[in-house]
Short mmCIF file of N, CA and C and ligand atoms in Angstrom, two decimals:
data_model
loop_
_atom_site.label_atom_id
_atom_site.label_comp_id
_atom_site.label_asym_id
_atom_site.label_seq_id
_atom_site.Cartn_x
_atom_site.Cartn_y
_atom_site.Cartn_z
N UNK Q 1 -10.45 -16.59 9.00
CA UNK Q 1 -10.05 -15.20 9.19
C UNK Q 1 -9.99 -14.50 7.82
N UNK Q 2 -10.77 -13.34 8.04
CA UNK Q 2 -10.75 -12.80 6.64
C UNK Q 2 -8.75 -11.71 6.36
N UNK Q 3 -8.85 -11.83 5.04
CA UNK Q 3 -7.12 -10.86 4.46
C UNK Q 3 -7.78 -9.72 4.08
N UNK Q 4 -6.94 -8.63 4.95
CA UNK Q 4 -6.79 -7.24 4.34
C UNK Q 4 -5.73 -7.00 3.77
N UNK Q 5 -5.38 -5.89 2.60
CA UNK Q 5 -4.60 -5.63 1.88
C UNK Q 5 -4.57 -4.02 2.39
N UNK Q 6 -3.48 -3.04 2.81
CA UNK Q 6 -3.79 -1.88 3.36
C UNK Q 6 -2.64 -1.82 2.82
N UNK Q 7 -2.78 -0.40 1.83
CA UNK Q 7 -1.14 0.08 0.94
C UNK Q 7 -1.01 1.34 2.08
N UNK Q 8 0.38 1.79 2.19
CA UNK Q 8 0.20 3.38 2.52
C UNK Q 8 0.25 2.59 4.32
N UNK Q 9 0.56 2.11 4.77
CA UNK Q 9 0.31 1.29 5.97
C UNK Q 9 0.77 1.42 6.61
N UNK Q 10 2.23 2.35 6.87
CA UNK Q 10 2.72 2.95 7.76
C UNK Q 10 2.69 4.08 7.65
N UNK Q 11 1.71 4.80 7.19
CA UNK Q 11 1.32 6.26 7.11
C UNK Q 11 0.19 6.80 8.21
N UNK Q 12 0.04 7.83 8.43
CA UNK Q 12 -0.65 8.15 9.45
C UNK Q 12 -1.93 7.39 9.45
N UNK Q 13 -2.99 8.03 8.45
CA UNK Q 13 -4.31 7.14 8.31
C UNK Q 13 -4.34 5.82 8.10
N UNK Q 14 -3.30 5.15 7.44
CA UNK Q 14 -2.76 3.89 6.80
C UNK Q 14 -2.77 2.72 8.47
N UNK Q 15 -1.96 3.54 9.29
CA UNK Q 15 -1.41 2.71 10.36
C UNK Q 15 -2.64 2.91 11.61
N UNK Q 16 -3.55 4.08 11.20
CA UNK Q 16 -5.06 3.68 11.62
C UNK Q 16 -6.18 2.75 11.32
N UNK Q 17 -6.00 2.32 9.86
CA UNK Q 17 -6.69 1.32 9.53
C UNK Q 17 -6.30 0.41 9.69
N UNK Q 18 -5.15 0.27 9.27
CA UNK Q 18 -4.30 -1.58 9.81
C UNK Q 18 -4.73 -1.93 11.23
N UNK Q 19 -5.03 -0.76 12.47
CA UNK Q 19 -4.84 -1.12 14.13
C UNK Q 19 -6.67 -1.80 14.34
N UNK Q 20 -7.66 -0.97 13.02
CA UNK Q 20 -8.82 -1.52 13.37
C UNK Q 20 -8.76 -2.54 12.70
N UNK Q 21 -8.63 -2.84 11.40
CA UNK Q 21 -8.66 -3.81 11.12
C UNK Q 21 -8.66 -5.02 11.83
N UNK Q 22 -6.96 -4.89 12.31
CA UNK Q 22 -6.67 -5.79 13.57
C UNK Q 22 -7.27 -6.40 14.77
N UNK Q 23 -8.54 -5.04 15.17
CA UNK Q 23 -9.15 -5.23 16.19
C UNK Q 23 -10.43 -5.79 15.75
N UNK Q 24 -10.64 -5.95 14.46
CA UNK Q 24 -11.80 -6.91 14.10
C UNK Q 24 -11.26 -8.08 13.37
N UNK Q 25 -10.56 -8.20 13.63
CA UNK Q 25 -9.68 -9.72 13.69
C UNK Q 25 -9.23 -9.83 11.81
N UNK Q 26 -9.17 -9.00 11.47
CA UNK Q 26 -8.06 -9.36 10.11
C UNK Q 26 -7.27 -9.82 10.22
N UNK Q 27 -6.61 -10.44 9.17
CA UNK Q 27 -5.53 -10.59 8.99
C UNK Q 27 -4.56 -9.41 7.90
N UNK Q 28 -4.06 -8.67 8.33
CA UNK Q 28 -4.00 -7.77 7.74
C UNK Q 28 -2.29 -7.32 7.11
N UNK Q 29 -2.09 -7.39 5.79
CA UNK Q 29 -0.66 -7.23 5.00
C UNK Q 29 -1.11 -5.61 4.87
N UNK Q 30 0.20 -5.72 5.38
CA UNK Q 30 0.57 -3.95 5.70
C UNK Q 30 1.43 -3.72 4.58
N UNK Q 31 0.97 -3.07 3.35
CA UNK Q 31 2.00 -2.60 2.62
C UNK Q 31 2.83 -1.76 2.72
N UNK Q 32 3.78 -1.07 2.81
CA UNK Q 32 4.27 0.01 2.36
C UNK Q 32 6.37 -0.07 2.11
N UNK Q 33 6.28 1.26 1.49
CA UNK Q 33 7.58 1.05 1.06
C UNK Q 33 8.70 1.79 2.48
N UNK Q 34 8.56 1.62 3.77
CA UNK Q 34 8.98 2.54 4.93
C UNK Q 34 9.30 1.12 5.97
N UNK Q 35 10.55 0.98 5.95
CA UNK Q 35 10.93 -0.50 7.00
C UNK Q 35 10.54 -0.47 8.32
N UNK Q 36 10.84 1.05 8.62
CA UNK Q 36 10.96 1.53 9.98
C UNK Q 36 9.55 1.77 10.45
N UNK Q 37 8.73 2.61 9.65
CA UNK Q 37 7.31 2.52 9.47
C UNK Q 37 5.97 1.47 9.89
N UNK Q 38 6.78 0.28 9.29
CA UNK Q 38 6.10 -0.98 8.71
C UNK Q 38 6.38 -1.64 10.62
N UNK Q 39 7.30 -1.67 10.65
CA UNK Q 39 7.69 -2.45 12.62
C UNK Q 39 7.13 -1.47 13.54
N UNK Q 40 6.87 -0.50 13.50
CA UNK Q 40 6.32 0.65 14.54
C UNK Q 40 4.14 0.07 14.64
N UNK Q 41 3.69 -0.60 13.34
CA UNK Q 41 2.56 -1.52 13.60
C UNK Q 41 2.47 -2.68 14.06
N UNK Q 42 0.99 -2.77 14.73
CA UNK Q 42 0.99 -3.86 15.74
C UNK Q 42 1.54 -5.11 15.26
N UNK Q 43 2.17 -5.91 16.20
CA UNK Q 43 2.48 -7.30 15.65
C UNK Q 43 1.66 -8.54 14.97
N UNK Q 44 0.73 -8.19 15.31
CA UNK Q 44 -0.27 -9.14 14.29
C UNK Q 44 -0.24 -8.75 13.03
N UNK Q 45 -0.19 -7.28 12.42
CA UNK Q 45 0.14 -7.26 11.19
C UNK Q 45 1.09 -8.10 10.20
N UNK Q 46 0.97 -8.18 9.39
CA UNK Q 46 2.16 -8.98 8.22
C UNK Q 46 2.58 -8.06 7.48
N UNK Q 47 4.01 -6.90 7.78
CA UNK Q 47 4.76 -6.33 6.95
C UNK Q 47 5.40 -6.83 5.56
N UNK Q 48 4.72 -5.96 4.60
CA UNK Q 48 4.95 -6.51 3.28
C UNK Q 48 5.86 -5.09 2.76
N UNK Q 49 6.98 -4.82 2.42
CA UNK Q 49 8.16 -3.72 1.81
C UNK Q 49 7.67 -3.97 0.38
N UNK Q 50 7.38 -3.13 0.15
CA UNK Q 50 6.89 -2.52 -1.68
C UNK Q 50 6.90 -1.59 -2.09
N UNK Q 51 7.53 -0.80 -2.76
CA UNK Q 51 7.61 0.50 -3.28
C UNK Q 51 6.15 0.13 -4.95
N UNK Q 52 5.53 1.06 -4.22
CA UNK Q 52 4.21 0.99 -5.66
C UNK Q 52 4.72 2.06 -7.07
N UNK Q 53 6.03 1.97 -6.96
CA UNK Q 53 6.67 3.01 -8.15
C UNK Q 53 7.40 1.90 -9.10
N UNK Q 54 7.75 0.76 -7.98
CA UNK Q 54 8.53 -0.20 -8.51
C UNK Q 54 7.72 -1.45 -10.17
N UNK Q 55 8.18 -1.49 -10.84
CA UNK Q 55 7.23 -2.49 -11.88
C UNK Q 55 7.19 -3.81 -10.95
N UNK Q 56 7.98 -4.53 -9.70
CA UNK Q 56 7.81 -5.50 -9.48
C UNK Q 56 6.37 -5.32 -7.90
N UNK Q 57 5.94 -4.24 -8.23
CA UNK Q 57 5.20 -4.21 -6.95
C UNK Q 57 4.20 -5.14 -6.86
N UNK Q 58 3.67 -5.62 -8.05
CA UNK Q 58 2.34 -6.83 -7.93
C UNK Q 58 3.00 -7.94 -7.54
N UNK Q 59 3.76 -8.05 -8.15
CA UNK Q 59 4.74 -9.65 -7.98
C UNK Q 59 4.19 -9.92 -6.17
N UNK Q 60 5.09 -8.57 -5.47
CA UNK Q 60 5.38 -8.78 -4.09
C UNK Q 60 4.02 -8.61 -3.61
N UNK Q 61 3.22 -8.29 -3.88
CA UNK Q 61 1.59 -8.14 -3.04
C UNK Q 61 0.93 -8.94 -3.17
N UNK Q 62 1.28 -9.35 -4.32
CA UNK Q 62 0.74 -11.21 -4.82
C UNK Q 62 0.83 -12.65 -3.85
N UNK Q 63 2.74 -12.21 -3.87
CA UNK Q 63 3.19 -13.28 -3.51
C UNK Q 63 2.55 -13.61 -1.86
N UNK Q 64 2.30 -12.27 -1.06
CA UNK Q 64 2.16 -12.40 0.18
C UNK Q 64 0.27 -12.37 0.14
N UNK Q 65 -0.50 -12.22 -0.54
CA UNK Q 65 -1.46 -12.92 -0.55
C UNK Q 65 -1.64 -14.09 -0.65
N UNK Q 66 -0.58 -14.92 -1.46
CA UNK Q 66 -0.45 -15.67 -1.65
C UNK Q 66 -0.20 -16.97 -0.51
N UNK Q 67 -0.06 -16.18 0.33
CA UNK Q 67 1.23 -16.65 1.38
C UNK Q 67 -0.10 -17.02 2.47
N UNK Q 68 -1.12 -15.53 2.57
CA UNK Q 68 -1.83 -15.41 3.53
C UNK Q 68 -2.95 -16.59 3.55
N UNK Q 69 -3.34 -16.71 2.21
CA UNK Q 69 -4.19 -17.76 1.93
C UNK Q 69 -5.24 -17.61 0.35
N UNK Q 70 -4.30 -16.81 -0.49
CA UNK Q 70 -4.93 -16.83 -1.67
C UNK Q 70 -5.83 -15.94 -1.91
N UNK Q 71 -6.47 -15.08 -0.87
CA UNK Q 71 -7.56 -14.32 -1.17
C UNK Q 71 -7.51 -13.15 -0.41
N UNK Q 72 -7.71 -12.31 -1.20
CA UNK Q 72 -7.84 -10.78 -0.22
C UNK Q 72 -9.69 -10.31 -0.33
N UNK Q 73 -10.25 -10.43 0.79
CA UNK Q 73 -11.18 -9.96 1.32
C UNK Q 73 -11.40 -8.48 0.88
N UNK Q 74 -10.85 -7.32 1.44
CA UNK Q 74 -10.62 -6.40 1.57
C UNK Q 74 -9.40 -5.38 0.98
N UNK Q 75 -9.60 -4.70 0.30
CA UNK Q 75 -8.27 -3.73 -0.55
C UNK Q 75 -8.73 -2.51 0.10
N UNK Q 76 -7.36 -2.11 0.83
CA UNK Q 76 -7.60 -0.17 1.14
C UNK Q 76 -6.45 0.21 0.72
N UNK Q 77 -6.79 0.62 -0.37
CA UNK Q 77 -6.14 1.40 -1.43
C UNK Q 77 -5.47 3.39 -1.51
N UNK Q 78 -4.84 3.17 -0.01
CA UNK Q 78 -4.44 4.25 0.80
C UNK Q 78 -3.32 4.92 0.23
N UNK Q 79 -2.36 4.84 0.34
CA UNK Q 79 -1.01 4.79 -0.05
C UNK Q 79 -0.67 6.29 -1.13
N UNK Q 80 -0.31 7.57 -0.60
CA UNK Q 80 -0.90 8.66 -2.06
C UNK Q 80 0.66 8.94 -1.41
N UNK Q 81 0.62 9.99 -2.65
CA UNK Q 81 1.75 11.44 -2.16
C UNK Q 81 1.40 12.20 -2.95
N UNK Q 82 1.94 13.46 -2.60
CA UNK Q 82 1.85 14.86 -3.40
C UNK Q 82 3.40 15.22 -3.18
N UNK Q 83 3.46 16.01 -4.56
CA UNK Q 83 4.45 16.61 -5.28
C UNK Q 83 4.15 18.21 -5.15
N UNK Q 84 5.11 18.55 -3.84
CA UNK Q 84 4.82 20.23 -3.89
C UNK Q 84 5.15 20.97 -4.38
N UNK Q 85 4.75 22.38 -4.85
CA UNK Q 85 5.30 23.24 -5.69
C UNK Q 85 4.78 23.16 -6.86
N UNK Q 86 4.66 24.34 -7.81
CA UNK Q 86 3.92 24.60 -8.52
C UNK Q 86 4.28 23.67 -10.25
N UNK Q 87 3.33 23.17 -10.51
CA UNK Q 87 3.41 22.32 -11.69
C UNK Q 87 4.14 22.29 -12.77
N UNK Q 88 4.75 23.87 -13.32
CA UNK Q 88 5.83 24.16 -14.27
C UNK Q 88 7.08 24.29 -13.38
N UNK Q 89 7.38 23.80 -12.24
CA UNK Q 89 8.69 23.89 -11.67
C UNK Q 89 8.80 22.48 -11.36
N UNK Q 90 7.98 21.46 -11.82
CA UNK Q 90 7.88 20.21 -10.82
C UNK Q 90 8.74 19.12 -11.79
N UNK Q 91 9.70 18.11 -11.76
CA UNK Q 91 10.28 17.37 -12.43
C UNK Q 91 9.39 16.41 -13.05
N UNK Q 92 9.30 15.93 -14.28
CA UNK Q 92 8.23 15.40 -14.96
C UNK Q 92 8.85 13.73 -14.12
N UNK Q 93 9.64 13.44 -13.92
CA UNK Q 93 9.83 12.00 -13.39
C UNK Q 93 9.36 12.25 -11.98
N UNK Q 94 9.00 13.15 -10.83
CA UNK Q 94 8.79 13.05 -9.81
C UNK Q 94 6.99 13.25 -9.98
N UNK Q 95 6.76 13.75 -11.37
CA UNK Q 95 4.79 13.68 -11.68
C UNK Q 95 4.56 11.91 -12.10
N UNK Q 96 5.41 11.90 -12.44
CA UNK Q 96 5.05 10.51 -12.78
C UNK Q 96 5.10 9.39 -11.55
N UNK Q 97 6.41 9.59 -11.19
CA UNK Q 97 6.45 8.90 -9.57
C UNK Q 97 4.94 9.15 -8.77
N UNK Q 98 4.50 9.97 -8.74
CA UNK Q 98 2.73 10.65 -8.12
C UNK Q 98 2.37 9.28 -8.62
N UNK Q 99 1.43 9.78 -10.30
CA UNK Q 99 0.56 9.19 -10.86
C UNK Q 99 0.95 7.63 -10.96
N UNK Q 100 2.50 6.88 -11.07
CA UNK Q 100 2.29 5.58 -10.42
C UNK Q 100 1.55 5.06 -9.06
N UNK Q 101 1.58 6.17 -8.02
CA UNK Q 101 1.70 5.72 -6.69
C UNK Q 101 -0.01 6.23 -6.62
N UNK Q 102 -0.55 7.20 -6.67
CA UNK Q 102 -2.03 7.53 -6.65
C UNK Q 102 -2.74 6.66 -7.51
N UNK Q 103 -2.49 6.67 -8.88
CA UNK Q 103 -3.28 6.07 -9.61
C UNK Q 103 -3.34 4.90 -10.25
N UNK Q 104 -1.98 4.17 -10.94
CA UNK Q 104 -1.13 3.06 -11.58
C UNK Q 104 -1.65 2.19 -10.43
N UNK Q 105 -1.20 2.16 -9.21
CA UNK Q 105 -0.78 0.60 -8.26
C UNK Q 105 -2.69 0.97 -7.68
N UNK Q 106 -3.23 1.81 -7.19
CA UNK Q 106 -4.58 1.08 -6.85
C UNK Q 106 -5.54 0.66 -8.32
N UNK Q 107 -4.96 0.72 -9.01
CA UNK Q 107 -5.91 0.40 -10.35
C UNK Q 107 -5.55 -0.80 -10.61
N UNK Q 108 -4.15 -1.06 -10.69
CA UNK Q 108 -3.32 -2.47 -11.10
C UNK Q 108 -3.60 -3.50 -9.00
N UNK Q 109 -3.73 -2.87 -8.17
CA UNK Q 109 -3.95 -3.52 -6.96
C UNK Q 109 -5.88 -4.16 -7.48
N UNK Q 110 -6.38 -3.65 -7.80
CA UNK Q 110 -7.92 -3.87 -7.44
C UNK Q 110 -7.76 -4.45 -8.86
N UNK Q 111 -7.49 -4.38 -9.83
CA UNK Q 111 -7.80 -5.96 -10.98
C UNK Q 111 -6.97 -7.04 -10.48
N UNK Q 112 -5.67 -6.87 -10.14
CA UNK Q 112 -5.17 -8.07 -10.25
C UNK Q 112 -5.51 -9.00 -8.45
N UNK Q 113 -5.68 -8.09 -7.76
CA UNK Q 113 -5.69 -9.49 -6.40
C UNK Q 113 -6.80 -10.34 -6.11
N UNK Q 114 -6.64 -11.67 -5.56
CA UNK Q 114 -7.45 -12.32 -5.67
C UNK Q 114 -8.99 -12.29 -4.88
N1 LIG N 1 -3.94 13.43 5.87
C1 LIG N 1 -4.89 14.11 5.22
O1 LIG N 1 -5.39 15.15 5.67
C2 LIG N 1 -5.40 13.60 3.89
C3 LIG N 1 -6.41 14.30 3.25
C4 LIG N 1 -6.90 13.81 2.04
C5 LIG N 1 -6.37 12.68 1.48
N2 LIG N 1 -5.36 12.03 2.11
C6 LIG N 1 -4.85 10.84 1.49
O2 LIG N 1 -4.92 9.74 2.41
C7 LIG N 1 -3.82 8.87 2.20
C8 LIG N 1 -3.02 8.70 3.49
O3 LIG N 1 -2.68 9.97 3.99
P1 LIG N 1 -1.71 10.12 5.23
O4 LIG N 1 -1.97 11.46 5.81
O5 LIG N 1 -1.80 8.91 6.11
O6 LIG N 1 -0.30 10.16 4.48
P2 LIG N 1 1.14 9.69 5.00
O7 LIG N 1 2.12 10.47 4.20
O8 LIG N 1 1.21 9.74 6.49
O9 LIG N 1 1.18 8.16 4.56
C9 LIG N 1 1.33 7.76 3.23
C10 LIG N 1 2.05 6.43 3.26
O10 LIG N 1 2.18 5.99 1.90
C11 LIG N 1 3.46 5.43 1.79
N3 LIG N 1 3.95 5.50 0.42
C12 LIG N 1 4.25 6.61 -0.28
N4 LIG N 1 4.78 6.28 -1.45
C13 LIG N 1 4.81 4.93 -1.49
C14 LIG N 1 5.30 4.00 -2.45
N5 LIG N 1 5.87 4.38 -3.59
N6 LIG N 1 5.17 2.67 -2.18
C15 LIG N 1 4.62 2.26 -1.00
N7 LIG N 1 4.18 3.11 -0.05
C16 LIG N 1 4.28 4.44 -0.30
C17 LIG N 1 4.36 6.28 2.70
O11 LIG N 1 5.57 5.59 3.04
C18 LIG N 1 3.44 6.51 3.88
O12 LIG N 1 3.62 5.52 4.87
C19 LIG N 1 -2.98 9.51 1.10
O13 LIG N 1 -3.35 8.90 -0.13
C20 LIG N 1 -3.37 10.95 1.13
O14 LIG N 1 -3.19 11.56 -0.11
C21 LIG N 1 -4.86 12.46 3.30
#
């Protein structure tokens, strides 16, 4: 059975790809940082809780590749947000929170998994 890695996984499009996935027989680690989110996908999924803002987020995406069988097949590198409101009103720690979560974790997701 091939491993999918799907960040953003209880998000609208997120929890669309995890259901096909599923239906072409992945095995599929559902990332995301939403508990409630993460159980509302099908049960064949493998809920993995990660906040991609967090520095320990590889650790935990690792570990459950790890778990799955060492290898991720597939990375969908989903998982975004936007920061509304206009750019000189916007808190420089909530731009940064963005650019971890858009750009930092699928850049650091696609070098480091196996
Ligand atoms: N919906 C659209 O029309 C549209 C258009 C263009 C691009 N996109 C992009 O597609 C992707 C998915 O969009 P969507 O509409 O499903 O969004 P969504 O808001 O429904 O889902 C995003 C998911 O990412 C998760 N997430 C956010 N921050 C996280 C973090 N720090 N750690 C872990 N998970 C986190 C959220 O919990 C949520 O489940 C996003 O990257 C979005 O920017 C969406």
């Amino acid at each position: 059975m091939k491993t999918a890695v799907v960040t953003g996984a209880a998000g609208a499009i997120g929890s669309a790809i995890c259901c096909r996935l599923v239906s072409r027989d992945y095995r599929v680690l559902a990332v995301d940082v939403d508990p409630e989110g993460l159980q509302r996908l099908p049960e064949q999924t493998v809920p993995v809780l990660a906040d991609l803002t967090r520095p320990d987020f590889t650790d935990v995406v690792l570990a459950a590749v790890e778990a799955a069988g060492r290898h991720c097949d597939v990375l969908v590198n989903n998982a975004g947000m936007v920061v509304p409101g206009p750019l000189e009103d916007t808190d420089p720690e909530a731009i940064h929170r963005e650019q971890l979560v858009n750009l930092y974790a699928p850049m650091v997701l696609t070098c480091r998994l196996p």
